């Protein structure tokens, strides 16, 4: 629902690893743990059953025929392929071939996983495992178990049950490449659960008698050290792999992987996740009175996280997590869920603000995330209709009583989608900043609008950021400067902000981060971001020991 850090693309990462010599919520709490071992299961154990090399005859209505057509569509990033793949699965059920069913569901689950819809993917893998067990097929059963754990790791829901699933899968398959990857996943799960001796023993077993540890094994050593609180040691291990050259001679870049690890271990991110989970669970439980009470409580809490967000922002983020919103159907379900809350408490400004946010998200899903020239006519029409609906909902919310800063953040997002004039946009921005002068959300919304892909001219973003930081002045101005850089780097719009925008002030950025590290001595992700930016600017004075202290 709320914009968040764009997570690292699993598909892109696997592609990079395949080329290697070793062969995608802006708020910290919304990032989910990512395991290199678990990710490799995609390439090692999920060979597609459905051929995708050539198009299927369009009149082939068999399960395999439909699945081939669906696979071609998905390969070309046509989302309609998902529904066709589901149709193929239904046809397979009537045909009764368990292997066809498992193959098609495996392809669908893989698609869902790459779209970050982990819960849906997991359900398919669990069903696949059960079907394989009934068919006495150990290969498919082990694959289903390994993939189920992969979903749990990515969804940050690892438990002892994942250990048992991996052990069961390894008992069925202990020799394939998939099993080798699963053994690394087992070490990762042990580290996550705090079973450090078992994790260390598993890593040693994985390395075995080879001359040297592989990149994957070194990364698991890095993750183990991180879980043990050995932050500097963890980073140095990570950096060894991070800088190893691939076949193209260029070093691999695993910053998003490491950032997700840091955020998982970060105590401030853990606290944030608790608040977001509370809002999500109350909405799903339809406990609307407690949900409104929580919103009111968090609105009064003026504490902010390292990125500058108050806890009320996390509340809306949690509400948005009630359903998967990586597709239009999920956004529709979320809107329906929030609409029930709004009808149960028609005086709730929080409910109406959340509903407008969900409607805005649906509008952007209708448009797609590409450049304007890639958007279809149907996409534009759908976006326009849902943005208009969201704007009307916001106006109703404001008539109910005082609103919070997220009302303004949602309004700015709507105006961005409507290509509003600078005059109209700036009027809402100024009104929001006047009422909520420390609302980092609104500053970032403005920064995002000033990017060249939207409405920014050359040099306009840098000039605006300097002017806003100077207006605030002193150390707080430098804090704002650093936080905007932090968030924009998290957006992954650019590989290196400081080469993309030559007028950005690294000295001021660094000073802002130094101030924030004093403000938040336990913020791990904040420190990891400074190390990344220091690498981008080739600042050798920023070291892991200086940043982490141990």
Coordinates of C-alpha atoms in Angstrom, one line a residue, residues 12-543:
X12 CA 18.1 -10.2 -12.0
X13 CA 20.2 -11.5 -9.1
X14 CA 20.1 -15.1 -10.3
X15 CA 21.0 -13.9 -13.8
X16 CA 24.1 -12.2 -12.4
X17 CA 25.0 -15.3 -10.5
X18 CA 24.7 -17.4 -13.6
X19 CA 27.3 -15.2 -15.2
X20 CA 29.6 -15.4 -12.1
X21 CA 32.6 -17.6 -11.7
X22 CA 30.7 -18.9 -8.6
X23 CA 27.6 -20.1 -10.3
X24 CA 12.4 -5.8 -6.8
X25 CA 8.5 0.0 1.2
X26 CA 11.3 2.8 1.9
X27 CA 10.7 1.9 5.5
X28 CA 13.2 -0.4 7.2
X29 CA 10.6 -2.6 8.9
X30 CA 9.0 -3.6 5.7
X31 CA 12.0 -5.3 4.2
X32 CA 12.0 -9.1 4.2
X33 CA 15.0 -11.3 4.8
X34 CA 16.8 -12.6 1.7
X35 CA 19.1 -15.6 1.6
X36 CA 21.5 -16.2 -1.2
X37 CA 21.3 -19.9 -0.6
X38 CA 17.5 -19.8 -0.7
X39 CA 17.5 -17.7 -3.8
X40 CA 19.7 -20.1 -5.7
X41 CA 17.0 -22.7 -5.3
X42 CA 15.2 -20.9 -8.2
X43 CA 17.9 -21.7 -10.7
X44 CA 19.0 -25.0 -9.2
X45 CA 15.9 -26.9 -8.4
X46 CA 13.1 -25.2 -10.3
X47 CA 13.7 -26.3 -13.9
X48 CA 10.5 -25.6 -15.7
X49 CA 8.4 -28.5 -16.8
X50 CA 6.6 -26.4 -19.3
X51 CA 8.6 -25.6 -22.5
X52 CA 9.0 -21.9 -23.1
X53 CA 11.3 -21.9 -26.1
X54 CA 8.6 -21.8 -28.7
X55 CA 5.1 -20.6 -28.9
X56 CA 2.3 -23.1 -28.6
X57 CA -0.5 -23.4 -31.1
X58 CA -3.2 -21.0 -30.0
X59 CA -5.9 -23.6 -30.4
X60 CA -4.3 -26.1 -28.1
X61 CA -6.7 -26.3 -25.2
X62 CA -4.9 -29.1 -23.3
X63 CA -3.3 -28.3 -20.0
X64 CA 0.2 -28.4 -21.6
X65 CA -0.9 -26.4 -24.5
X66 CA -2.4 -23.7 -22.3
X67 CA 0.6 -23.7 -20.0
X68 CA 3.0 -23.2 -23.0
X69 CA 0.9 -20.2 -24.1
X70 CA 0.9 -18.9 -20.6
X71 CA 4.7 -19.4 -20.3
X72 CA 5.3 -17.4 -23.5
X73 CA 3.1 -14.6 -22.2
X74 CA 4.9 -14.5 -18.8
X75 CA 8.2 -14.6 -20.6
X76 CA 7.2 -11.4 -22.4
X77 CA 6.0 -9.9 -19.1
X78 CA 2.4 -10.1 -20.1
X79 CA 0.5 -10.4 -16.7
X80 CA -2.5 -12.1 -18.5
X81 CA -0.3 -15.2 -18.6
X82 CA -0.9 -15.7 -14.9
X83 CA -4.6 -16.2 -15.3
X84 CA -4.0 -18.5 -18.3
X85 CA -1.6 -20.5 -16.2
X86 CA -4.3 -20.9 -13.6
X87 CA -6.7 -22.0 -16.3
X88 CA -4.1 -24.6 -17.4
X89 CA -3.9 -25.9 -13.8
X90 CA -7.6 -26.4 -13.7
X91 CA -7.6 -28.3 -17.0
X92 CA -4.7 -30.4 -15.7
X93 CA -6.9 -31.3 -12.7
X94 CA -9.6 -32.6 -15.0
X95 CA -7.0 -34.5 -17.1
X96 CA -5.7 -36.2 -13.9
X97 CA -2.0 -36.3 -14.6
X98 CA -0.3 -35.5 -11.3
X99 CA 3.0 -34.6 -13.0
X100 CA 1.4 -32.1 -15.4
X101 CA -0.4 -30.5 -12.4
X102 CA 2.8 -30.3 -10.4
X103 CA 4.7 -28.9 -13.3
X104 CA 2.2 -26.2 -14.1
X105 CA 1.8 -25.2 -10.4
X106 CA 5.5 -25.1 -10.1
X107 CA 5.7 -22.6 -12.9
X108 CA 2.9 -20.5 -11.5
X109 CA 4.5 -20.6 -8.0
X110 CA 7.8 -19.4 -9.5
X111 CA 6.0 -16.5 -11.3
X112 CA 4.3 -15.5 -8.0
X113 CA 7.6 -15.7 -6.1
X114 CA 9.3 -13.4 -8.6
X115 CA 6.4 -11.0 -8.2
X116 CA 7.1 -11.1 -4.4
X117 CA 3.8 -12.8 -3.7
X118 CA 5.3 -15.2 -1.3
X119 CA 2.2 -16.4 0.6
X120 CA 0.5 -17.5 -2.6
X121 CA 3.7 -19.1 -3.9
X122 CA 4.1 -21.0 -0.7
X123 CA 0.6 -22.4 -0.8
X124 CA 1.2 -23.8 -4.2
X125 CA 4.6 -25.4 -3.1
X126 CA 2.9 -26.9 -0.1
X127 CA 0.2 -28.4 -2.3
X128 CA 2.9 -29.6 -4.7
X129 CA 4.7 -31.3 -1.9
X130 CA 1.6 -33.1 -0.7
X131 CA 0.7 -34.3 -4.2
X132 CA 4.3 -35.5 -4.8
X133 CA 4.2 -37.5 -1.5
X134 CA 1.0 -39.2 -2.6
X135 CA 2.6 -40.0 -6.0
X136 CA 5.7 -41.4 -4.2
X137 CA 7.9 -39.0 -6.2
X138 CA 10.8 -38.0 -4.0
X139 CA 12.3 -35.5 -6.5
X140 CA 9.2 -33.4 -6.6
X141 CA 8.6 -33.8 -2.9
X142 CA 12.1 -32.6 -2.0
X143 CA 11.7 -29.7 -4.5
X144 CA 8.4 -28.7 -2.9
X145 CA 10.0 -28.8 0.6
X146 CA 13.0 -26.7 -0.5
X147 CA 10.8 -24.2 -2.2
X148 CA 8.5 -23.8 0.8
X149 CA 11.4 -22.9 3.0
X150 CA 12.6 -20.5 0.4
X151 CA 9.2 -18.7 0.7
X152 CA 9.5 -18.6 4.5
X153 CA 13.0 -17.1 4.3
X154 CA 11.9 -14.4 1.9
X155 CA 8.7 -13.7 3.9
X156 CA 10.7 -13.5 7.1
X157 CA 8.7 -16.3 8.8
X158 CA 11.4 -18.9 9.5
X159 CA 10.7 -21.3 12.3
X160 CA 11.9 -24.7 13.5
X161 CA 9.5 -26.2 11.0
X162 CA 11.7 -25.0 8.2
X163 CA 14.6 -27.0 9.7
X164 CA 12.5 -30.1 9.6
X165 CA 11.4 -29.5 6.1
X166 CA 15.0 -29.1 4.9
X167 CA 16.1 -32.2 6.7
X168 CA 13.2 -34.2 5.3
X169 CA 14.0 -32.8 1.8
X170 CA 17.6 -33.7 2.1
X171 CA 16.7 -37.2 3.3
X172 CA 14.9 -37.6 0.0
X173 CA 17.6 -35.9 -2.1
X174 CA 21.1 -35.6 -0.8
X175 CA 23.2 -35.6 -4.0
X176 CA 21.8 -33.1 -6.5
X177 CA 22.8 -29.5 -6.9
X178 CA 19.5 -28.5 -5.3
X179 CA 20.4 -30.4 -2.2
X180 CA 23.8 -28.6 -2.0
X181 CA 21.9 -25.3 -2.1
X182 CA 19.4 -26.6 0.5
X183 CA 22.3 -27.3 2.8
X184 CA 23.3 -23.7 2.6
X185 CA 19.8 -22.7 3.3
X186 CA 19.9 -24.9 6.4
X187 CA 22.9 -23.0 7.7
X188 CA 21.0 -19.8 7.0
X189 CA 18.0 -21.0 8.9
X190 CA 20.1 -22.0 11.9
X191 CA 21.7 -18.6 11.9
X192 CA 18.3 -16.9 11.8
X193 CA 17.0 -19.0 14.7
X194 CA 20.1 -18.2 16.8
X195 CA 21.5 -21.7 16.7
X196 CA 25.0 -20.6 15.9
X197 CA 26.9 -23.7 16.7
X198 CA 24.7 -25.7 14.3
X199 CA 25.0 -23.0 11.7
X200 CA 28.8 -23.0 11.9
X201 CA 28.9 -26.8 11.7
X202 CA 26.7 -26.8 8.7
X203 CA 28.8 -24.2 6.9
X204 CA 32.0 -26.3 7.6
X205 CA 30.2 -29.4 6.2
X206 CA 29.1 -27.4 3.2
X207 CA 32.7 -26.3 2.5
X208 CA 34.0 -29.8 3.0
X209 CA 37.4 -30.6 1.7
X210 CA 37.5 -28.0 -1.1
X211 CA 40.5 -25.8 -1.4
X212 CA 38.5 -22.7 -0.5
X213 CA 35.1 -21.6 0.5
X214 CA 32.8 -20.6 -2.3
X215 CA 31.2 -17.2 -2.6
X216 CA 28.0 -18.6 -1.3
X217 CA 29.7 -20.1 1.7
X218 CA 31.5 -16.9 2.5
X219 CA 28.1 -15.1 2.4
X220 CA 26.7 -17.5 4.9
X221 CA 29.7 -16.9 7.1
X222 CA 28.9 -13.2 6.8
X223 CA 25.3 -13.8 7.8
X224 CA 26.2 -15.9 10.7
X225 CA 28.6 -13.2 12.0
X226 CA 25.9 -10.6 11.6
X227 CA 23.4 -12.7 13.6
X228 CA 26.0 -13.1 16.3
X229 CA 26.4 -9.3 16.5
X230 CA 29.9 -9.3 15.0
X231 CA 29.0 -6.5 12.6
X232 CA 32.5 -5.4 11.4
X233 CA 33.5 -9.0 10.8
X234 CA 30.3 -9.7 9.0
X235 CA 30.8 -6.7 6.7
X236 CA 34.4 -7.6 5.8
X237 CA 33.3 -11.1 4.9
X238 CA 30.5 -9.7 2.8
X239 CA 32.9 -7.3 1.1
X240 CA 35.2 -10.1 0.0
X241 CA 32.4 -11.6 -2.1
X242 CA 30.9 -8.2 -3.0
X243 CA 34.1 -7.3 -4.8
X244 CA 34.9 -10.6 -6.4
X245 CA 34.9 -10.2 -10.2
X246 CA 32.5 -12.2 -12.5
X247 CA 33.2 -13.4 -16.0
X248 CA 32.9 -9.9 -17.3
X249 CA 35.6 -8.8 -14.9
X250 CA 33.3 -6.4 -13.0
X251 CA 32.7 -6.9 -9.3
X252 CA 29.4 -8.3 -8.2
X253 CA 27.2 -5.9 -6.2
X254 CA 25.2 -7.5 -3.3
X255 CA 24.3 -4.3 -1.4
X256 CA 20.5 -5.0 -1.4
X257 CA 21.1 -8.5 0.0
X258 CA 23.3 -7.2 2.8
X259 CA 20.9 -4.3 3.4
X260 CA 18.0 -6.8 3.9
X261 CA 20.1 -8.7 6.4
X262 CA 20.9 -5.5 8.3
X263 CA 17.3 -4.5 8.5
X264 CA 16.3 -7.9 9.7
X265 CA 18.8 -7.7 12.6
X266 CA 18.2 -4.0 13.2
X267 CA 16.4 -3.5 16.6
X268 CA 14.7 -0.3 15.3
X269 CA 13.4 -2.2 12.3
X270 CA 12.2 -5.0 14.5
X271 CA 10.1 -2.5 16.5
X272 CA 8.8 -1.0 13.4
X273 CA 7.7 -4.4 12.1
X274 CA 5.8 -5.1 15.3
X275 CA 3.7 -1.9 14.8
X276 CA 3.0 -2.7 11.2
X277 CA 2.0 -6.2 12.0
X278 CA -0.3 -5.0 14.8
X279 CA -2.2 -2.8 12.3
X280 CA -2.3 -5.5 9.7
X281 CA -3.6 -8.1 12.1
X282 CA -6.3 -5.8 13.5
X283 CA -7.6 -5.0 10.1
X284 CA -7.8 -8.7 9.1
X285 CA -9.5 -9.5 12.4
X286 CA -12.0 -6.8 11.7
X287 CA -11.3 -5.3 15.1
X288 CA -12.0 -1.8 13.9
X289 CA -12.3 -0.1 17.3
X290 CA -8.8 -1.2 18.3
X291 CA -7.5 -0.3 14.9
X292 CA -8.7 3.3 15.2
X293 CA -7.4 3.4 18.8
X294 CA -4.0 2.3 17.5
X295 CA -4.0 5.0 14.9
X296 CA -4.9 7.6 17.4
X297 CA -2.1 6.4 19.7
X298 CA 0.5 6.4 17.0
X299 CA -0.5 9.9 15.8
X300 CA 0.4 11.2 19.2
X301 CA 3.8 9.5 19.2
X302 CA 6.3 12.0 17.8
X303 CA 9.3 9.7 17.8
X304 CA 10.8 9.1 14.4
X305 CA 12.9 6.3 12.9
X306 CA 16.4 6.9 11.3
X307 CA 14.7 7.8 7.9
X308 CA 12.6 10.4 9.6
X309 CA 9.2 8.7 9.7
X310 CA 6.8 8.7 12.6
X311 CA 5.1 5.5 13.7
X312 CA 1.8 6.6 12.1
X313 CA 3.4 6.0 8.7
X314 CA 4.1 2.4 9.8
X315 CA 0.5 2.0 10.8
X316 CA -0.6 2.7 7.2
X317 CA 2.1 0.5 5.9
X318 CA 0.8 -2.3 8.1
X319 CA -2.8 -1.8 6.9
X320 CA -1.4 -2.1 3.3
X321 CA 0.2 -5.4 4.2
X322 CA -3.2 -7.0 4.8
X323 CA -3.2 -8.2 1.2
X324 CA -0.5 -8.7 -1.5
X325 CA -0.6 -5.5 -3.5
X326 CA 1.8 -6.3 -6.3
X327 CA -1.1 -6.8 -8.7
X328 CA -4.4 -5.1 -9.4
X329 CA -6.4 -8.0 -7.9
X330 CA -4.6 -7.7 -4.6
X331 CA -5.2 -3.9 -4.5
X332 CA -8.9 -4.5 -5.1
X333 CA -9.1 -7.0 -2.2
X334 CA -7.3 -4.5 0.0
X335 CA -9.7 -1.7 -1.0
X336 CA -12.6 -3.9 -0.2
X337 CA -11.1 -4.8 3.2
X338 CA -10.5 -1.2 4.2
X339 CA -13.9 -0.2 2.9
X340 CA -15.5 -2.5 5.5
X341 CA -13.5 -0.6 8.2
X342 CA -14.6 2.8 6.8
X343 CA -18.3 1.7 6.8
X344 CA -18.0 0.3 10.3
X345 CA -16.6 3.6 11.6
X346 CA -17.7 6.3 9.1
X347 CA -16.0 9.0 11.2
X348 CA -12.6 7.4 11.0
X349 CA -10.2 9.7 9.1
X350 CA -7.5 6.9 9.3
X351 CA -9.8 4.5 7.5
X352 CA -10.6 7.0 4.7
X353 CA -7.0 7.9 4.3
X354 CA -6.0 4.3 4.1
X355 CA -8.8 3.6 1.6
X356 CA -7.6 6.5 -0.6
X357 CA -4.0 5.1 -0.4
X358 CA -5.3 1.7 -1.6
X359 CA -7.2 3.2 -4.4
X360 CA -4.2 5.2 -5.4
X361 CA -2.1 2.0 -5.4
X362 CA -4.7 0.3 -7.6
X363 CA -4.4 3.2 -10.0
X364 CA -0.6 2.8 -10.3
X365 CA -1.0 -0.9 -10.8
X366 CA -3.4 -0.2 -13.7
X367 CA -0.7 2.1 -15.2
X368 CA 2.3 -0.1 -14.7
X369 CA 5.8 1.1 -13.6
X370 CA 7.3 1.7 -17.0
X371 CA 8.0 5.0 -18.8
X372 CA 4.9 6.9 -20.1
X373 CA 5.5 5.7 -23.7
X374 CA 5.1 2.1 -22.6
X375 CA 1.6 2.6 -20.9
X376 CA -1.4 1.3 -22.8
X377 CA -4.6 3.3 -23.4
X378 CA -6.4 0.9 -21.1
X379 CA -3.8 1.5 -18.5
X380 CA -4.2 5.3 -18.7
X381 CA -7.9 5.1 -18.4
X382 CA -7.8 2.8 -15.4
X383 CA -5.3 4.9 -13.7
X384 CA -7.3 8.1 -14.3
X385 CA -10.5 6.6 -12.9
X386 CA -8.9 5.2 -9.7
X387 CA -6.9 8.3 -9.0
X388 CA -10.1 10.4 -9.3
X389 CA -11.8 8.0 -6.9
X390 CA -8.9 8.2 -4.4
X391 CA -9.0 12.0 -4.6
X392 CA -12.7 12.0 -3.7
X393 CA -12.1 9.7 -0.8
X394 CA -9.4 12.0 0.6
X395 CA -11.7 15.0 0.4
X396 CA -14.3 13.0 2.4
X397 CA -11.6 12.2 5.0
X398 CA -10.7 15.8 5.5
X399 CA -14.3 16.8 6.1
X400 CA -14.4 14.3 9.0
X401 CA -11.8 16.1 11.1
X402 CA -8.1 16.7 11.5
X403 CA -5.9 14.5 9.3
X404 CA -2.3 13.4 9.7
X405 CA 0.7 13.8 7.4
X406 CA 0.0 10.7 5.5
X407 CA -3.2 12.4 4.1
X408 CA -0.9 14.9 2.5
X409 CA 1.5 12.2 1.3
X410 CA -1.3 10.3 -0.3
X411 CA -2.6 13.5 -1.9
X412 CA 0.9 14.3 -3.4
X413 CA 1.0 10.7 -4.8
X414 CA -2.4 11.3 -6.5
X415 CA -1.2 14.7 -7.9
X416 CA 1.9 13.0 -9.3
X417 CA -0.2 10.5 -11.1
X418 CA -2.5 13.2 -12.5
X419 CA 0.5 15.2 -13.8
X420 CA -0.8 18.2 -11.8
X421 CA 0.8 21.6 -12.4
X422 CA 3.7 22.7 -10.2
X423 CA 1.4 25.4 -8.7
X424 CA -1.2 22.8 -7.6
X425 CA 1.4 20.3 -6.3
X426 CA 3.5 22.9 -4.4
X427 CA 0.4 24.3 -2.8
X428 CA -0.4 20.9 -1.2
X429 CA 3.2 20.3 -0.4
X430 CA 3.6 23.7 1.4
X431 CA 0.3 23.2 3.3
X432 CA 1.5 19.8 4.5
X433 CA 5.0 21.0 5.5
X434 CA 3.5 24.0 7.3
X435 CA 1.3 21.7 9.4
X436 CA 3.9 18.9 9.8
X437 CA 7.3 20.5 9.4
X438 CA 9.2 17.4 10.3
X439 CA 7.2 15.0 8.1
X440 CA 10.0 13.3 6.1
X441 CA 7.4 11.6 4.0
X442 CA 6.4 14.9 2.3
X443 CA 10.0 15.9 1.6
X444 CA 10.7 12.6 -0.1
X445 CA 7.5 12.9 -2.1
X446 CA 8.7 16.2 -3.4
X447 CA 12.2 14.8 -4.1
X448 CA 10.6 11.9 -6.0
X449 CA 8.6 14.3 -8.2
X450 CA 11.7 16.2 -9.1
X451 CA 13.4 13.2 -10.6
X452 CA 13.9 13.4 -14.4
X453 CA 11.5 10.6 -15.1
X454 CA 8.7 12.7 -13.7
X455 CA 8.8 16.4 -13.7
X456 CA 12.3 17.4 -12.8
X457 CA 14.6 19.5 -14.9
X458 CA 18.4 19.1 -14.9
X459 CA 19.8 20.3 -11.6
X460 CA 16.4 21.0 -10.1
X461 CA 16.4 18.2 -7.6
X462 CA 19.9 19.1 -6.3
X463 CA 19.0 22.8 -6.0
X464 CA 15.7 22.1 -4.2
X465 CA 17.4 19.7 -1.7
X466 CA 20.1 22.3 -0.9
X467 CA 17.5 25.0 -0.5
X468 CA 15.3 23.0 1.8
X469 CA 18.3 21.9 3.9
X470 CA 19.5 25.5 4.1
X471 CA 16.0 26.7 5.0
X472 CA 15.9 24.3 8.0
X473 CA 19.6 25.1 8.7
X474 CA 22.3 23.7 10.9
X475 CA 22.6 20.1 11.8
X476 CA 18.9 19.4 11.2
X477 CA 19.3 20.7 7.7
X478 CA 22.2 18.2 7.2
X479 CA 20.0 15.4 8.7
X480 CA 17.3 16.2 6.2
X481 CA 19.9 16.2 3.4
X482 CA 21.2 12.8 4.4
X483 CA 17.8 11.2 4.8
X484 CA 16.6 12.2 1.4
X485 CA 19.8 10.7 -0.1
X486 CA 19.2 7.6 2.0
X487 CA 15.7 7.2 0.7
X488 CA 16.4 8.0 -2.9
X489 CA 19.2 5.4 -2.9
X490 CA 16.8 2.9 -1.5
X491 CA 14.4 3.5 -4.4
X492 CA 17.0 2.0 -6.8
X493 CA 16.2 4.4 -9.5
X494 CA 19.9 4.9 -10.0
X495 CA 23.0 2.7 -9.6
X496 CA 25.0 5.6 -8.1
X497 CA 23.3 8.9 -7.1
X498 CA 26.6 10.8 -6.9
X499 CA 27.5 10.1 -10.6
X500 CA 23.8 10.6 -11.6
X501 CA 23.6 14.0 -9.9
X502 CA 27.0 15.6 -9.9
X503 CA 26.0 18.6 -7.8
X504 CA 25.0 16.5 -4.7
X505 CA 27.1 17.4 -1.7
X506 CA 28.9 14.3 -0.3
X507 CA 30.5 16.2 2.6
X508 CA 27.1 17.4 3.7
X509 CA 25.6 13.9 3.2
X510 CA 28.4 12.3 5.3
X511 CA 28.0 14.8 8.1
X512 CA 24.2 14.2 8.2
X513 CA 24.8 10.4 8.5
X514 CA 27.3 11.0 11.3
X515 CA 24.7 13.0 13.2
X516 CA 22.1 10.3 12.6
X517 CA 24.4 7.5 13.8
X518 CA 24.8 9.4 17.1
X519 CA 21.0 9.8 17.3
X520 CA 20.5 6.1 16.6
X521 CA 23.5 4.1 18.0
X522 CA 21.7 0.8 17.3
X523 CA 20.6 1.5 13.7
X524 CA 22.4 -1.1 11.6
X525 CA 20.8 -0.4 8.3
X526 CA 21.7 3.3 8.6
X527 CA 25.4 2.3 8.9
X528 CA 25.2 -0.1 6.1
X529 CA 23.8 2.6 3.8
X530 CA 26.7 5.0 4.7
X531 CA 29.2 2.2 3.8
X532 CA 27.5 1.8 0.4
X533 CA 27.4 5.5 -0.3
X534 CA 31.1 5.8 0.7
X535 CA 31.9 3.1 -1.8
X536 CA 30.0 5.0 -4.5
X537 CA 31.9 8.1 -3.8
X538 CA 35.2 6.3 -3.3
X539 CA 35.6 7.7 0.2
X540 CA 38.2 5.5 1.9
X541 CA 37.8 7.3 5.3
X542 CA 34.6 5.4 5.9
X543 CA 35.5 1.9 7.2

